[in-house]
Amino acid sequence: MPFPTDEADTYHPILSGVEEEAATLGQDLILFTGTSGPGARQEAAIRRTRLADGCLFFGRHVPEGPVSRLVDDGFPLVYIGRRPELGGRIPYVGADYVTASALVLRRLLDLGHREIRYVREADEAPSSEDRQRGVVREAPRTGVVRLRGTNLTATTVRGWVADGVTAVVVEGTDTGTAYRAVRQAVDAAGLSTPDDLSLAVLGGPPGVSGFEVPMREMGRRAVRLLVDLVTERTTAPQQLLRCPQVDGAQVGPPRSR
């Protein structure tokens, strides 16, 4: 993935947290780029991380081959984000998306919503699975919609409303694809939130109803965990952080029909 130098980039707060905690602990940072390339180039890039005492990784997918070799050799590494790959052997600091997503759905249910749609991207990743798990755990009747590309139409959204849907919940990702598609379709349909339709995002833009991903704290905590692994200090190698709920103005009681 491109290095997130733009402050508006989703991953920028993670890097800010990494830098802050490394400075606090008196640790030096070495930046490696190019690990997203294919095949031998990716393998070589990840092999270069051994120049450091330990390494932080982040991204939606794990290059399992080269990372497995690092883990097998006992090289200290920490992923930022929950990683179930390699039989659960990867140390990580992630966000508790299951609980946070369930709380968003609980709020909607408490407000009186019963017909809900959940829109997620087509891509498979642990963070996507965790969000959906929280949604269906709290509200099993929620209809799950897989977004193919960005083609969600105003007609589709109007059809949902005609069928009695009063709330739409959207997967939040680094691309923001699902949220933008839903927001554009709602606007194109001439509907307003929350009067016509409540809209919540599971880790979306600041201030939007849903929850906030603790990006900066994940970066800070990942540095602390990596230092613990490098120094062979007793620690919890896999950690999940709480996601603060965001009330926002896009969610309200369903309008009587």
Coordinates of C-alpha atoms in Angstrom, one line a residue:
M1 CA 0.0 0.0 0.0
P2 CA 1.2 3.6 -0.5
F3 CA 2.9 5.2 2.5
P4 CA 0.2 7.3 4.2
T5 CA 1.9 10.7 4.3
D6 CA -1.4 12.6 4.0
E7 CA -2.8 13.6 7.3
A8 CA -6.3 12.7 6.0
D9 CA -5.2 9.1 5.2
T10 CA -6.9 6.5 7.4
Y11 CA -3.6 5.0 8.5
H12 CA -1.9 8.4 9.3
P13 CA -3.0 8.3 13.0
I14 CA -1.5 4.9 13.4
L15 CA 1.9 6.2 12.3
S16 CA 1.6 9.2 14.5
G17 CA 1.0 6.9 17.5
V18 CA 3.9 4.8 16.5
E19 CA 6.2 7.8 16.2
E20 CA 5.0 9.3 19.5
E21 CA 5.5 6.1 21.5
A22 CA 8.8 5.3 20.0
A23 CA 10.1 8.7 21.0
T24 CA 8.6 8.3 24.5
L25 CA 10.4 5.0 24.9
G26 CA 13.7 6.2 23.3
Q27 CA 13.4 3.8 20.3
D28 CA 14.6 4.5 16.8
L29 CA 12.4 3.9 13.8
I30 CA 13.5 2.4 10.4
L31 CA 11.0 2.7 7.6
F32 CA 10.8 -0.2 5.1
T33 CA 8.7 0.3 1.9
G34 CA 7.8 -2.0 -1.0
T35 CA 6.4 -5.0 1.0
S36 CA 3.2 -5.0 -1.0
G37 CA 4.9 -6.2 -4.2
P38 CA 4.4 -9.6 -5.7
G39 CA 6.3 -12.8 -5.3
A40 CA 10.1 -12.6 -4.9
R41 CA 10.1 -8.8 -4.5
Q42 CA 7.7 -9.1 -1.5
E43 CA 9.8 -11.9 0.0
A44 CA 13.0 -9.8 -0.4
A45 CA 11.4 -6.7 1.1
I46 CA 10.1 -8.6 4.2
R47 CA 13.5 -10.3 4.6
R48 CA 15.1 -6.8 4.9
T49 CA 13.1 -6.2 8.1
R50 CA 15.7 -8.3 9.8
L51 CA 18.0 -5.4 9.7
A52 CA 16.0 -4.0 12.6
D53 CA 15.5 -5.5 16.1
G54 CA 11.8 -5.9 15.4
C55 CA 9.1 -4.9 13.0
L56 CA 5.6 -3.5 12.9
F57 CA 3.2 -4.5 10.0
F58 CA -0.2 -3.2 9.1
G59 CA -2.6 -3.7 6.2
R60 CA -5.8 -5.7 5.4
H61 CA -3.9 -8.9 4.3
V62 CA -0.9 -10.9 5.6
P63 CA 1.8 -12.2 3.1
E64 CA 1.7 -15.5 4.9
G65 CA 4.8 -17.2 3.4
P66 CA 7.5 -14.7 4.4
V67 CA 5.7 -13.7 7.7
S68 CA 5.5 -17.3 8.7
R69 CA 9.2 -17.6 8.3
L70 CA 9.8 -14.6 10.5
V71 CA 7.5 -16.1 13.2
D72 CA 9.1 -19.5 13.0
D73 CA 12.5 -17.9 13.5
G74 CA 11.3 -16.0 16.6
F75 CA 11.8 -12.6 14.9
P76 CA 9.9 -10.0 17.0
L77 CA 7.0 -8.6 15.0
V78 CA 3.7 -7.1 15.7
Y79 CA 0.7 -6.6 13.4
I80 CA -1.5 -3.6 13.8
G81 CA -4.9 -5.2 13.4
R82 CA -6.3 -8.6 14.6
R83 CA -4.6 -11.4 12.7
P84 CA -5.9 -15.0 13.0
E85 CA -3.6 -16.3 10.2
L86 CA -0.8 -18.8 10.8
G87 CA -2.9 -20.6 13.4
G88 CA -3.1 -17.5 15.6
R89 CA 0.6 -17.2 16.1
I90 CA 1.0 -13.6 15.0
P91 CA 1.3 -11.0 17.8
Y92 CA -1.0 -8.1 17.2
V93 CA -2.8 -5.0 18.6
G94 CA -6.2 -4.7 17.1
A95 CA -9.6 -3.1 17.7
D96 CA -12.5 -5.0 19.2
Y97 CA -14.8 -4.6 16.1
V98 CA -17.1 -7.4 17.2
T99 CA -18.2 -5.7 20.4
A100 CA -18.2 -2.2 18.9
S101 CA -20.4 -3.3 16.0
A102 CA -22.8 -5.1 18.3
L103 CA -23.2 -1.9 20.3
V104 CA -24.1 0.1 17.2
L105 CA -26.8 -2.4 16.4
R106 CA -28.0 -2.4 20.0
R107 CA -28.5 1.3 19.8
L108 CA -30.5 1.0 16.6
L109 CA -32.7 -1.7 18.2
D110 CA -33.2 0.3 21.3
L111 CA -34.4 3.2 19.1
G112 CA -37.0 1.0 17.6
H113 CA -35.4 -0.1 14.3
R114 CA -36.2 -3.7 13.2
E115 CA -35.6 -3.8 9.5
I116 CA -31.9 -3.1 9.0
R117 CA -29.5 -3.5 6.1
Y118 CA -25.7 -4.0 6.5
V119 CA -23.6 -3.0 3.5
R120 CA -20.0 -4.3 3.4
E121 CA -17.3 -4.4 0.7
A122 CA -16.7 -7.6 -1.3
D123 CA -13.1 -7.9 0.0
E124 CA -12.4 -10.5 2.7
A125 CA -10.4 -9.5 5.7
P126 CA -10.5 -10.3 9.5
S127 CA -11.7 -6.8 10.2
S128 CA -14.6 -7.3 7.8
E129 CA -15.5 -10.6 9.3
D130 CA -15.4 -9.2 12.8
R131 CA -17.7 -6.3 12.0
Q132 CA -20.2 -8.6 10.3
R133 CA -20.0 -11.0 13.2
G134 CA -20.9 -8.2 15.7
V135 CA -23.8 -7.1 13.5
V136 CA -25.5 -10.5 13.1
R137 CA -24.8 -11.4 16.7
E138 CA -26.8 -8.5 18.0
A139 CA -29.4 -8.4 15.2
P140 CA -29.6 -11.8 13.4
R141 CA -32.4 -10.6 11.1
T142 CA -30.2 -7.9 9.5
G143 CA -29.9 -8.3 5.7
V144 CA -26.2 -8.4 4.6
V145 CA -25.5 -6.7 1.2
R146 CA -22.1 -7.3 -0.5
L147 CA -21.1 -4.3 -2.4
R148 CA -19.7 -5.1 -5.9
G149 CA -17.7 -2.2 -7.0
T150 CA -19.3 1.1 -6.2
N151 CA -22.6 0.6 -8.0
L152 CA -25.3 1.1 -5.4
T153 CA -28.3 3.0 -6.9
A154 CA -30.9 5.3 -5.6
T155 CA -33.5 2.8 -6.9
T156 CA -32.0 0.1 -4.6
V157 CA -32.2 2.4 -1.6
R158 CA -35.7 3.5 -2.3
G159 CA -36.6 -0.2 -2.6
W160 CA -35.2 -0.8 0.8
V161 CA -37.3 2.0 2.3
A162 CA -40.4 0.7 0.5
D163 CA -39.8 -2.7 2.0
G164 CA -39.7 -1.2 5.5
V165 CA -36.0 -0.7 6.0
T166 CA -35.4 2.2 8.5
A167 CA -31.7 1.9 9.1
V168 CA -28.5 1.1 7.1
V169 CA -25.3 0.2 8.7
V170 CA -22.1 0.3 6.6
E171 CA -18.7 -1.3 7.0
G172 CA -15.9 1.3 7.5
T173 CA -12.6 0.5 5.8
D174 CA -9.4 2.4 4.8
T175 CA -10.9 3.1 1.4
G176 CA -14.3 4.3 2.6
T177 CA -15.8 2.7 -0.5
A178 CA -19.0 1.3 1.1
Y179 CA -19.8 4.5 3.0
R180 CA -19.4 6.7 0.0
A181 CA -21.5 4.5 -2.2
V182 CA -24.3 4.4 0.4
R183 CA -24.2 8.1 1.1
Q184 CA -24.3 9.0 -2.6
A185 CA -27.2 6.6 -3.2
V186 CA -29.2 8.0 -0.2
D187 CA -28.6 11.5 -1.4
A188 CA -29.5 10.6 -5.0
A189 CA -32.7 9.0 -3.8
G190 CA -33.7 12.3 -2.2
L191 CA -33.7 10.8 1.3
S192 CA -32.4 12.5 4.4
T193 CA -30.7 11.1 7.5
P194 CA -32.0 10.4 10.1
D195 CA -35.5 11.5 9.1
D196 CA -36.0 9.0 6.3
L197 CA -33.3 6.6 7.0
S198 CA -30.8 6.2 9.9
L199 CA -27.2 5.6 8.7
A200 CA -24.4 4.3 10.9
V201 CA -20.8 3.5 9.9
L202 CA -18.7 0.9 11.6
G203 CA -15.5 2.9 11.9
G204 CA -16.1 5.7 9.6
P205 CA -15.3 9.4 9.1
P206 CA -15.0 11.6 12.3
G207 CA -18.4 12.6 13.7
V208 CA -20.5 10.1 11.7
S209 CA -22.8 7.9 13.8
G210 CA -21.2 4.5 14.6
F211 CA -17.9 4.0 16.4
E212 CA -14.3 5.4 16.2
V213 CA -11.3 3.1 15.6
P214 CA -8.6 4.0 18.1
M215 CA -5.9 4.3 15.4
R216 CA -3.4 6.4 17.4
E217 CA -3.6 4.2 20.5
M218 CA -3.2 1.1 18.4
G219 CA 0.0 2.5 17.0
R220 CA 1.3 3.4 20.5
R221 CA 0.3 0.1 22.0
A222 CA 1.9 -1.8 19.1
V223 CA 5.2 -0.1 19.8
R224 CA 5.0 -1.1 23.5
L225 CA 4.2 -4.7 22.6
L226 CA 7.1 -4.9 20.1
V227 CA 9.6 -3.5 22.7
D228 CA 8.3 -6.1 25.2
L229 CA 8.9 -8.9 22.6
V230 CA 12.4 -7.6 21.7
T231 CA 13.4 -7.4 25.3
E232 CA 11.7 -10.7 26.1
R233 CA 9.5 -9.2 28.7
T234 CA 6.4 -11.1 29.8
T235 CA 3.5 -9.6 27.9
A236 CA 0.1 -10.3 26.3
P237 CA 1.0 -11.0 22.6
Q238 CA -2.5 -10.4 21.3
Q239 CA -4.5 -7.4 22.4
L240 CA -7.8 -5.9 21.4
L241 CA -8.7 -2.3 22.2
R242 CA -12.2 -0.8 22.8
C243 CA -13.7 1.3 20.1
P244 CA -15.5 4.5 21.5
Q245 CA -19.1 4.8 20.3
V246 CA -20.0 7.9 18.3
D247 CA -23.6 9.2 18.6
G248 CA -23.5 11.5 15.5
A249 CA -26.5 13.1 13.9
Q250 CA -27.2 10.4 11.3
V251 CA -29.1 8.0 13.6
G252 CA -32.5 8.6 15.2
P253 CA -35.8 6.8 15.9
P254 CA -37.5 5.3 12.8
R255 CA -40.2 7.5 11.3
S256 CA -43.7 6.1 11.6
R257 CA -45.0 4.9 8.3

